[in-house]
Amino acid sequence: MVMKHYPPEFKADAVALYESRPGATIRSVAADLGVNPETLRNWVRAAGASRPRGRRAEVPADPPTLLDAENAALRKKVRGLEEEREILRKAAKYFGRADVLVNRFQFVADHQRRHGVKRLCTILGIARSSFYYWRRTAADRAARQAADARLTARIRTVHRESDGTYGVPRITAELRDEGERVNHKRVARVMRQAGLAGLRLRRRHRTTVADPAAAKAPDLIGRDFPASEPNTKYVGDITYLPLDGGKFLYLATVIDLASRRLAGWAVADHMRTDLVIDALAAAERTRGSLAGSVMHTDHGAQGGFNRAFADACRQAGVRQSISAIGSSADNALAESFNATFKRETLQGRRSWSSEREARLDAFRWLHRYNTRSRHSRLGHRSPIAYETASRATSTTLTPAA
């Protein structure tokens, strides 16, 4: 029969028994004593009894198996792959920029405290030495970038002032004249990065029409285009200026072979002989006198063998020269000039909207050509700058009236 009332000595012994058996439970001790487990639990609580912690851990556990080790290794590998995936997901935002390698370096620099340089470099496939070199040279790189930014702004100004026509050589010459110490390779790189470029040649329209009835004049140039002094050799030609509606204006030019200066020019809505005679007269006014010089043209009926033009040359004291039939190389400089003129004034357009617009564009460009346009054969100087420099040693030019 279970006792209803237990003396204090019994309770104290029961609690002491429970405390002395760390591996036993309340239920097992209560069964041994024949008491209710909850009653024994209340005695233990009332007595504030406790057993040494960790004693139950001394019960030997099952040793880890090979499967447990493999599972632990797989869990570790999965955690590593998940971390790598998260790193690459963040790095993808950096890779969308221009320089992928530099962006990888920047990503490592931004995340090295959390993941470590070694791990990030391994995941991104870069050498740690390269990253450390990139970080060590950051100050020099920033200085170069600032210098390139200043140079880009200056190049944009020069390019804009040339109406977007100057390429690398002429922009380099312009910068050097302003005291900028720069080479053409750096200018080319900066222009490429800024999306700037000069204009390119386009196919020319044929304006030369031979006059079979005219008398033949000799070729006094013979492709010997270079001239040692200004006002000794000239070339002349005509080019067309396309207008909307299929109409045209025509430009006649007289160019000095020594200085590349446009000595005379005329614009009209026809290609009659008067046009080239007006251009020759303008050159005579510019130079004051053309006596003794050679005027080289092609076989066009407006100049070449035309009697009126030949008479104008004789009156000006000019010796007339005519290129061989069918050879564009014999008047290459004039044709190159015409191509440059249209390329830099039309700038990709097919025509001018009106005669007024065409005349004003021609007026502006032709004057800028003499005063500002740089030529590689002149040491990247403008025609007038070249003549000014050569005037000190030459007395060929006669002051204009």
PDB file of N, CA, C and O in Angstrom, residues 111-171:
ATOM      1  N   HIS A 111      34.864  44.622 -51.483  1.00  0.00           N
ATOM      2  CA  HIS A 111      34.328  43.507 -50.697  1.00  0.00           C
ATOM      3  C   HIS A 111      35.396  42.695 -49.977  1.00  0.00           C
ATOM      4  O   HIS A 111      35.104  41.610 -49.452  1.00  0.00           O
ATOM      5  N   GLN A 112      36.612  43.196 -49.931  1.00  0.00           N
ATOM      6  CA  GLN A 112      37.700  42.397 -49.343  1.00  0.00           C
ATOM      7  C   GLN A 112      37.531  42.183 -47.841  1.00  0.00           C
ATOM      8  O   GLN A 112      37.965  41.151 -47.306  1.00  0.00           O
ATOM      9  N   ARG A 113      36.936  43.115 -47.133  1.00  0.00           N
ATOM     10  CA  ARG A 113      36.798  42.946 -45.680  1.00  0.00           C
ATOM     11  C   ARG A 113      35.865  41.792 -45.328  1.00  0.00           C
ATOM     12  O   ARG A 113      36.086  41.101 -44.326  1.00  0.00           O
ATOM     13  N   ARG A 114      34.870  41.585 -46.123  1.00  0.00           N
ATOM     14  CA  ARG A 114      33.899  40.520 -45.810  1.00  0.00           C
ATOM     15  C   ARG A 114      34.383  39.155 -46.271  1.00  0.00           C
ATOM     16  O   ARG A 114      34.223  38.163 -45.558  1.00  0.00           O
ATOM     17  N   HIS A 115      34.969  39.090 -47.476  1.00  0.00           N
ATOM     18  CA  HIS A 115      35.302  37.778 -48.046  1.00  0.00           C
ATOM     19  C   HIS A 115      36.797  37.506 -48.132  1.00  0.00           C
ATOM     20  O   HIS A 115      37.186  36.346 -48.340  1.00  0.00           O
ATOM     21  N   GLY A 116      37.630  38.527 -48.038  1.00  0.00           N
ATOM     22  CA  GLY A 116      39.071  38.318 -48.140  1.00  0.00           C
ATOM     23  C   GLY A 116      39.566  38.412 -49.574  1.00  0.00           C
ATOM     24  O   GLY A 116      38.880  37.989 -50.512  1.00  0.00           O
ATOM     25  N   VAL A 117      40.770  38.988 -49.730  1.00  0.00           N
ATOM     26  CA  VAL A 117      41.330  39.198 -51.068  1.00  0.00           C
ATOM     27  C   VAL A 117      41.584  37.873 -51.779  1.00  0.00           C
ATOM     28  O   VAL A 117      41.270  37.706 -52.960  1.00  0.00           O
ATOM     29  N   LYS A 118      42.147  36.914 -51.059  1.00  0.00           N
ATOM     30  CA  LYS A 118      42.514  35.631 -51.686  1.00  0.00           C
ATOM     31  C   LYS A 118      41.291  34.938 -52.267  1.00  0.00           C
ATOM     32  O   LYS A 118      41.312  34.480 -53.419  1.00  0.00           O
ATOM     33  N   ARG A 119      40.226  34.862 -51.480  1.00  0.00           N
ATOM     34  CA  ARG A 119      39.031  34.158 -51.950  1.00  0.00           C
ATOM     35  C   ARG A 119      38.397  34.885 -53.130  1.00  0.00           C
ATOM     36  O   ARG A 119      37.999  34.264 -54.126  1.00  0.00           O
ATOM     37  N   LEU A 120      38.299  36.201 -53.058  1.00  0.00           N
ATOM     38  CA  LEU A 120      37.687  36.957 -54.147  1.00  0.00           C
ATOM     39  C   LEU A 120      38.495  36.848 -55.434  1.00  0.00           C
ATOM     40  O   LEU A 120      37.929  36.698 -56.519  1.00  0.00           O
ATOM     41  N   CYS A 121      39.817  36.941 -55.327  1.00  0.00           N
ATOM     42  CA  CYS A 121      40.651  36.827 -56.529  1.00  0.00           C
ATOM     43  C   CYS A 121      40.519  35.445 -57.157  1.00  0.00           C
ATOM     44  O   CYS A 121      40.517  35.304 -58.380  1.00  0.00           O
ATOM     45  N   THR A 122      40.407  34.414 -56.309  1.00  0.00           N
ATOM     46  CA  THR A 122      40.243  33.055 -56.837  1.00  0.00           C
ATOM     47  C   THR A 122      38.924  32.912 -57.581  1.00  0.00           C
ATOM     48  O   THR A 122      38.867  32.363 -58.687  1.00  0.00           O
ATOM     49  N   ILE A 123      37.851  33.429 -57.007  1.00  0.00           N
ATOM     50  CA  ILE A 123      36.531  33.318 -57.626  1.00  0.00           C
ATOM     51  C   ILE A 123      36.468  34.107 -58.931  1.00  0.00           C
ATOM     52  O   ILE A 123      35.901  33.643 -59.931  1.00  0.00           O
ATOM     53  N   LEU A 124      37.076  35.289 -58.958  1.00  0.00           N
ATOM     54  CA  LEU A 124      37.010  36.149 -60.140  1.00  0.00           C
ATOM     55  C   LEU A 124      38.095  35.846 -61.163  1.00  0.00           C
ATOM     56  O   LEU A 124      38.109  36.437 -62.246  1.00  0.00           O
ATOM     57  N   GLY A 125      39.021  34.955 -60.835  1.00  0.00           N
ATOM     58  CA  GLY A 125      40.040  34.553 -61.802  1.00  0.00           C
ATOM     59  C   GLY A 125      41.105  35.600 -62.063  1.00  0.00           C
ATOM     60  O   GLY A 125      41.542  35.771 -63.205  1.00  0.00           O
ATOM     61  N   ILE A 126      41.522  36.338 -61.038  1.00  0.00           N
ATOM     62  CA  ILE A 126      42.589  37.329 -61.200  1.00  0.00           C
ATOM     63  C   ILE A 126      43.701  37.042 -60.205  1.00  0.00           C
ATOM     64  O   ILE A 126      43.485  36.403 -59.166  1.00  0.00           O
ATOM     65  N   ALA A 127      44.909  37.503 -60.526  1.00  0.00           N
ATOM     66  CA  ALA A 127      46.065  37.280 -59.668  1.00  0.00           C
ATOM     67  C   ALA A 127      46.069  38.308 -58.538  1.00  0.00           C
ATOM     68  O   ALA A 127      45.800  39.489 -58.751  1.00  0.00           O
ATOM     69  N   ARG A 128      46.396  37.833 -57.340  1.00  0.00           N
ATOM     70  CA  ARG A 128      46.449  38.764 -56.219  1.00  0.00           C
ATOM     71  C   ARG A 128      47.510  39.837 -56.432  1.00  0.00           C
ATOM     72  O   ARG A 128      47.325  41.000 -56.056  1.00  0.00           O
ATOM     73  N   SER A 129      48.633  39.458 -57.035  1.00  0.00           N
ATOM     74  CA  SER A 129      49.702  40.433 -57.272  1.00  0.00           C
ATOM     75  C   SER A 129      49.211  41.560 -58.184  1.00  0.00           C
ATOM     76  O   SER A 129      49.570  42.725 -58.000  1.00  0.00           O
ATOM     77  N   SER A 130      48.388  41.208 -59.172  1.00  0.00           N
ATOM     78  CA  SER A 130      47.844  42.226 -60.072  1.00  0.00           C
ATOM     79  C   SER A 130      46.910  43.163 -59.325  1.00  0.00           C
ATOM     80  O   SER A 130      46.923  44.380 -59.552  1.00  0.00           O
ATOM     81  N   PHE A 131      46.108  42.601 -58.424  1.00  0.00           N
ATOM     82  CA  PHE A 131      45.207  43.448 -57.637  1.00  0.00           C
ATOM     83  C   PHE A 131      45.992  44.400 -56.741  1.00  0.00           C
ATOM     84  O   PHE A 131      45.681  45.596 -56.662  1.00  0.00           O
ATOM     85  N   TYR A 132      47.015  43.884 -56.077  1.00  0.00           N
ATOM     86  CA  TYR A 132      47.801  44.738 -55.184  1.00  0.00           C
ATOM     87  C   TYR A 132      48.538  45.823 -55.971  1.00  0.00           C
ATOM     88  O   TYR A 132      48.686  46.955 -55.495  1.00  0.00           O
ATOM     89  N   TYR A 133      49.004  45.493 -57.182  1.00  0.00           N
ATOM     90  CA  TYR A 133      49.655  46.507 -58.017  1.00  0.00           C
ATOM     91  C   TYR A 133      48.641  47.576 -58.416  1.00  0.00           C
ATOM     92  O   TYR A 133      48.942  48.777 -58.385  1.00  0.00           O
ATOM     93  N   TRP A 134      47.447  47.155 -58.787  1.00  0.00           N
ATOM     94  CA  TRP A 134      46.392  48.109 -59.161  1.00  0.00           C
ATOM     95  C   TRP A 134      46.071  49.038 -58.002  1.00  0.00           C
ATOM     96  O   TRP A 134      45.915  50.249 -58.183  1.00  0.00           O
ATOM     97  N   ARG A 135      45.997  48.485 -56.814  1.00  0.00           N
ATOM     98  CA  ARG A 135      45.676  49.315 -55.643  1.00  0.00           C
ATOM     99  C   ARG A 135      46.834  50.252 -55.285  1.00  0.00           C
ATOM    100  O   ARG A 135      46.615  51.399 -54.900  1.00  0.00           O
ATOM    101  N   ARG A 136      48.053  49.768 -55.492  1.00  0.00           N
ATOM    102  CA  ARG A 136      49.222  50.577 -55.156  1.00  0.00           C
ATOM    103  C   ARG A 136      49.381  51.769 -56.100  1.00  0.00           C
ATOM    104  O   ARG A 136      49.894  52.817 -55.715  1.00  0.00           O
ATOM    105  N   THR A 137      48.946  51.616 -57.341  1.00  0.00           N
ATOM    106  CA  THR A 137      49.118  52.675 -58.344  1.00  0.00           C
ATOM    107  C   THR A 137      47.843  53.516 -58.518  1.00  0.00           C
ATOM    108  O   THR A 137      47.701  54.196 -59.532  1.00  0.00           O
ATOM    109  N   ALA A 138      46.938  53.455 -57.574  1.00  0.00           N
ATOM    110  CA  ALA A 138      45.661  54.161 -57.702  1.00  0.00           C
ATOM    111  C   ALA A 138      45.863  55.670 -57.826  1.00  0.00           C
ATOM    112  O   ALA A 138      45.184  56.330 -58.623  1.00  0.00           O
ATOM    113  N   ALA A 139      46.798  56.233 -57.063  1.00  0.00           N
ATOM    114  CA  ALA A 139      47.004  57.691 -57.104  1.00  0.00           C
ATOM    115  C   ALA A 139      47.505  58.144 -58.470  1.00  0.00           C
ATOM    116  O   ALA A 139      47.018  59.135 -59.033  1.00  0.00           O
ATOM    117  N   ASP A 140      48.486  57.403 -59.029  1.00  0.00           N
ATOM    118  CA  ASP A 140      49.001  57.760 -60.355  1.00  0.00           C
ATOM    119  C   ASP A 140      47.916  57.626 -61.413  1.00  0.00           C
ATOM    120  O   ASP A 140      47.814  58.450 -62.332  1.00  0.00           O
ATOM    121  N   ARG A 141      47.100  56.603 -61.275  1.00  0.00           N
ATOM    122  CA  ARG A 141      46.037  56.372 -62.250  1.00  0.00           C
ATOM    123  C   ARG A 141      44.995  57.491 -62.188  1.00  0.00           C
ATOM    124  O   ARG A 141      44.512  57.971 -63.216  1.00  0.00           O
ATOM    125  N   ALA A 142      44.681  57.927 -60.996  1.00  0.00           N
ATOM    126  CA  ALA A 142      43.717  59.020 -60.849  1.00  0.00           C
ATOM    127  C   ALA A 142      44.258  60.305 -61.463  1.00  0.00           C
ATOM    128  O   ALA A 142      43.514  61.065 -62.092  1.00  0.00           O
ATOM    129  N   ALA A 143      45.578  60.534 -61.301  1.00  0.00           N
ATOM    130  CA  ALA A 143      46.179  61.735 -61.894  1.00  0.00           C
ATOM    131  C   ALA A 143      46.120  61.685 -63.418  1.00  0.00           C
ATOM    132  O   ALA A 143      45.827  62.692 -64.077  1.00  0.00           O
ATOM    133  N   ARG A 144      46.390  60.501 -63.989  1.00  0.00           N
ATOM    134  CA  ARG A 144      46.313  60.364 -65.453  1.00  0.00           C
ATOM    135  C   ARG A 144      44.887  60.565 -65.947  1.00  0.00           C
ATOM    136  O   ARG A 144      44.663  61.190 -66.993  1.00  0.00           O
ATOM    137  N   GLN A 145      43.919  60.034 -65.220  1.00  0.00           N
ATOM    138  CA  GLN A 145      42.527  60.186 -65.630  1.00  0.00           C
ATOM    139  C   GLN A 145      42.107  61.655 -65.601  1.00  0.00           C
ATOM    140  O   GLN A 145      41.380  62.124 -66.484  1.00  0.00           O
ATOM    141  N   ALA A 146      42.591  62.379 -64.578  1.00  0.00           N
ATOM    142  CA  ALA A 146      42.269  63.806 -64.503  1.00  0.00           C
ATOM    143  C   ALA A 146      42.901  64.564 -65.663  1.00  0.00           C
ATOM    144  O   ALA A 146      42.283  65.449 -66.263  1.00  0.00           O
ATOM    145  N   ALA A 147      44.154  64.189 -65.995  1.00  0.00           N
ATOM    146  CA  ALA A 147      44.832  64.839 -67.127  1.00  0.00           C
ATOM    147  C   ALA A 147      44.119  64.526 -68.441  1.00  0.00           C
ATOM    148  O   ALA A 147      43.965  65.396 -69.305  1.00  0.00           O
ATOM    149  N   ASP A 148      43.664  63.283 -68.592  1.00  0.00           N
ATOM    150  CA  ASP A 148      42.925  62.913 -69.808  1.00  0.00           C
ATOM    151  C   ASP A 148      41.599  63.665 -69.895  1.00  0.00           C
ATOM    152  O   ASP A 148      41.154  64.037 -70.991  1.00  0.00           O
ATOM    153  N   ALA A 149      40.970  63.890 -68.754  1.00  0.00           N
ATOM    154  CA  ALA A 149      39.700  64.634 -68.765  1.00  0.00           C
ATOM    155  C   ALA A 149      39.925  66.068 -69.224  1.00  0.00           C
ATOM    156  O   ALA A 149      39.136  66.612 -70.017  1.00  0.00           O
ATOM    157  N   ARG A 150      41.015  66.681 -68.747  1.00  0.00           N
ATOM    158  CA  ARG A 150      41.322  68.049 -69.187  1.00  0.00           C
ATOM    159  C   ARG A 150      41.655  68.080 -70.675  1.00  0.00           C
ATOM    160  O   ARG A 150      41.210  68.980 -71.409  1.00  0.00           O
ATOM    161  N   LEU A 151      42.426  67.070 -71.131  1.00  0.00           N
ATOM    162  CA  LEU A 151      42.782  67.014 -72.548  1.00  0.00           C
ATOM    163  C   LEU A 151      41.544  66.776 -73.411  1.00  0.00           C
ATOM    164  O   LEU A 151      41.411  67.358 -74.496  1.00  0.00           O
ATOM    165  N   THR A 152      40.634  65.940 -72.945  1.00  0.00           N
ATOM    166  CA  THR A 152      39.405  65.677 -73.695  1.00  0.00           C
ATOM    167  C   THR A 152      38.603  66.957 -73.893  1.00  0.00           C
ATOM    168  O   THR A 152      38.076  67.219 -74.986  1.00  0.00           O
ATOM    169  N   ALA A 153      38.512  67.760 -72.829  1.00  0.00           N
ATOM    170  CA  ALA A 153      37.773  69.023 -72.943  1.00  0.00           C
ATOM    171  C   ALA A 153      38.426  69.946 -73.966  1.00  0.00           C
ATOM    172  O   ALA A 153      37.731  70.590 -74.767  1.00  0.00           O
ATOM    173  N   ARG A 154      39.768  69.991 -73.978  1.00  0.00           N
ATOM    174  CA  ARG A 154      40.466  70.858 -74.937  1.00  0.00           C
ATOM    175  C   ARG A 154      40.288  70.338 -76.362  1.00  0.00           C
ATOM    176  O   ARG A 154      40.091  71.116 -77.299  1.00  0.00           O
ATOM    177  N   ILE A 155      40.353  69.021 -76.540  1.00  0.00           N
ATOM    178  CA  ILE A 155      40.183  68.430 -77.865  1.00  0.00           C
ATOM    179  C   ILE A 155      38.774  68.689 -78.384  1.00  0.00           C
ATOM    180  O   ILE A 155      38.578  68.986 -79.565  1.00  0.00           O
ATOM    181  N   ARG A 156      37.785  68.575 -77.516  1.00  0.00           N
ATOM    182  CA  ARG A 156      36.409  68.856 -77.935  1.00  0.00           C
ATOM    183  C   ARG A 156      36.275  70.296 -78.434  1.00  0.00           C
ATOM    184  O   ARG A 156      35.587  70.559 -79.420  1.00  0.00           O
ATOM    185  N   THR A 157      36.950  71.209 -77.767  1.00  0.00           N
ATOM    186  CA  THR A 157      36.888  72.610 -78.184  1.00  0.00           C
ATOM    187  C   THR A 157      37.504  72.795 -79.568  1.00  0.00           C
ATOM    188  O   THR A 157      36.926  73.437 -80.448  1.00  0.00           O
ATOM    189  N   VAL A 158      38.701  72.201 -79.772  1.00  0.00           N
ATOM    190  CA  VAL A 158      39.373  72.318 -81.069  1.00  0.00           C
ATOM    191  C   VAL A 158      38.537  71.653 -82.158  1.00  0.00           C
ATOM    192  O   VAL A 158      38.376  72.193 -83.263  1.00  0.00           O
ATOM    193  N   HIS A 159      37.989  70.491 -81.856  1.00  0.00           N
ATOM    194  CA  HIS A 159      37.166  69.764 -82.825  1.00  0.00           C
ATOM    195  C   HIS A 159      35.926  70.566 -83.190  1.00  0.00           C
ATOM    196  O   HIS A 159      35.536  70.635 -84.364  1.00  0.00           O
ATOM    197  N   ARG A 160      35.302  71.180 -82.191  1.00  0.00           N
ATOM    198  CA  ARG A 160      34.104  71.983 -82.447  1.00  0.00           C
ATOM    199  C   ARG A 160      34.447  73.224 -83.266  1.00  0.00           C
ATOM    200  O   ARG A 160      33.698  73.602 -84.176  1.00  0.00           O
ATOM    201  N   GLU A 161      35.586  73.868 -82.956  1.00  0.00           N
ATOM    202  CA  GLU A 161      35.976  75.068 -83.693  1.00  0.00           C
ATOM    203  C   GLU A 161      36.316  74.760 -85.152  1.00  0.00           C
ATOM    204  O   GLU A 161      36.260  75.646 -85.999  1.00  0.00           O
ATOM    205  N   SER A 162      36.685  73.505 -85.426  1.00  0.00           N
ATOM    206  CA  SER A 162      36.961  73.114 -86.812  1.00  0.00           C
ATOM    207  C   SER A 162      35.709  72.611 -87.523  1.00  0.00           C
ATOM    208  O   SER A 162      35.804  72.008 -88.591  1.00  0.00           O
ATOM    209  N   ASP A 163      34.556  72.839 -86.887  1.00  0.00           N
ATOM    210  CA  ASP A 163      33.280  72.338 -87.429  1.00  0.00           C
ATOM    211  C   ASP A 163      33.258  70.822 -87.506  1.00  0.00           C
ATOM    212  O   ASP A 163      32.622  70.234 -88.381  1.00  0.00           O
ATOM    213  N   GLY A 164      33.976  70.193 -86.585  1.00  0.00           N
ATOM    214  CA  GLY A 164      33.983  68.735 -86.548  1.00  0.00           C
ATOM    215  C   GLY A 164      34.766  68.093 -87.668  1.00  0.00           C
ATOM    216  O   GLY A 164      34.584  66.903 -87.948  1.00  0.00           O
ATOM    217  N   THR A 165      35.687  68.822 -88.292  1.00  0.00           N
ATOM    218  CA  THR A 165      36.409  68.286 -89.452  1.00  0.00           C
ATOM    219  C   THR A 165      37.805  67.780 -89.112  1.00  0.00           C
ATOM    220  O   THR A 165      38.327  66.912 -89.792  1.00  0.00           O
ATOM    221  N   TYR A 166      38.425  68.321 -88.060  1.00  0.00           N
ATOM    222  CA  TYR A 166      39.811  67.957 -87.753  1.00  0.00           C
ATOM    223  C   TYR A 166      39.902  66.525 -87.236  1.00  0.00           C
ATOM    224  O   TYR A 166      39.114  66.098 -86.391  1.00  0.00           O
ATOM    225  N   GLY A 167      40.915  65.811 -87.734  1.00  0.00           N
ATOM    226  CA  GLY A 167      41.241  64.503 -87.208  1.00  0.00           C
ATOM    227  C   GLY A 167      42.438  64.593 -86.277  1.00  0.00           C
ATOM    228  O   GLY A 167      42.831  65.668 -85.828  1.00  0.00           O
ATOM    229  N   VAL A 168      43.072  63.445 -86.018  1.00  0.00           N
ATOM    230  CA  VAL A 168      44.169  63.376 -85.049  1.00  0.00           C
ATOM    231  C   VAL A 168      45.343  64.282 -85.411  1.00  0.00           C
ATOM    232  O   VAL A 168      45.827  65.045 -84.564  1.00  0.00           O
ATOM    233  N   PRO A 169      45.886  64.245 -86.643  1.00  0.00           N
ATOM    234  CA  PRO A 169      47.085  65.043 -86.934  1.00  0.00           C
ATOM    235  C   PRO A 169      46.884  66.533 -86.727  1.00  0.00           C
ATOM    236  O   PRO A 169      47.721  67.206 -86.107  1.00  0.00           O
ATOM    237  N   ARG A 170      45.785  67.076 -87.224  1.00  0.00           N
ATOM    238  CA  ARG A 170      45.596  68.517 -87.140  1.00  0.00           C
ATOM    239  C   ARG A 170      45.229  68.963 -85.716  1.00  0.00           C
ATOM    240  O   ARG A 170      45.630  70.046 -85.279  1.00  0.00           O
ATOM    241  N   ILE A 171      44.504  68.135 -84.989  1.00  0.00           N
ATOM    242  CA  ILE A 171      44.223  68.480 -83.592  1.00  0.00           C
ATOM    243  C   ILE A 171      45.507  68.433 -82.773  1.00  0.00           C
ATOM    244  O   ILE A 171      45.740  69.286 -81.905  1.00  0.00           O
TER     245      ILE A 171
END
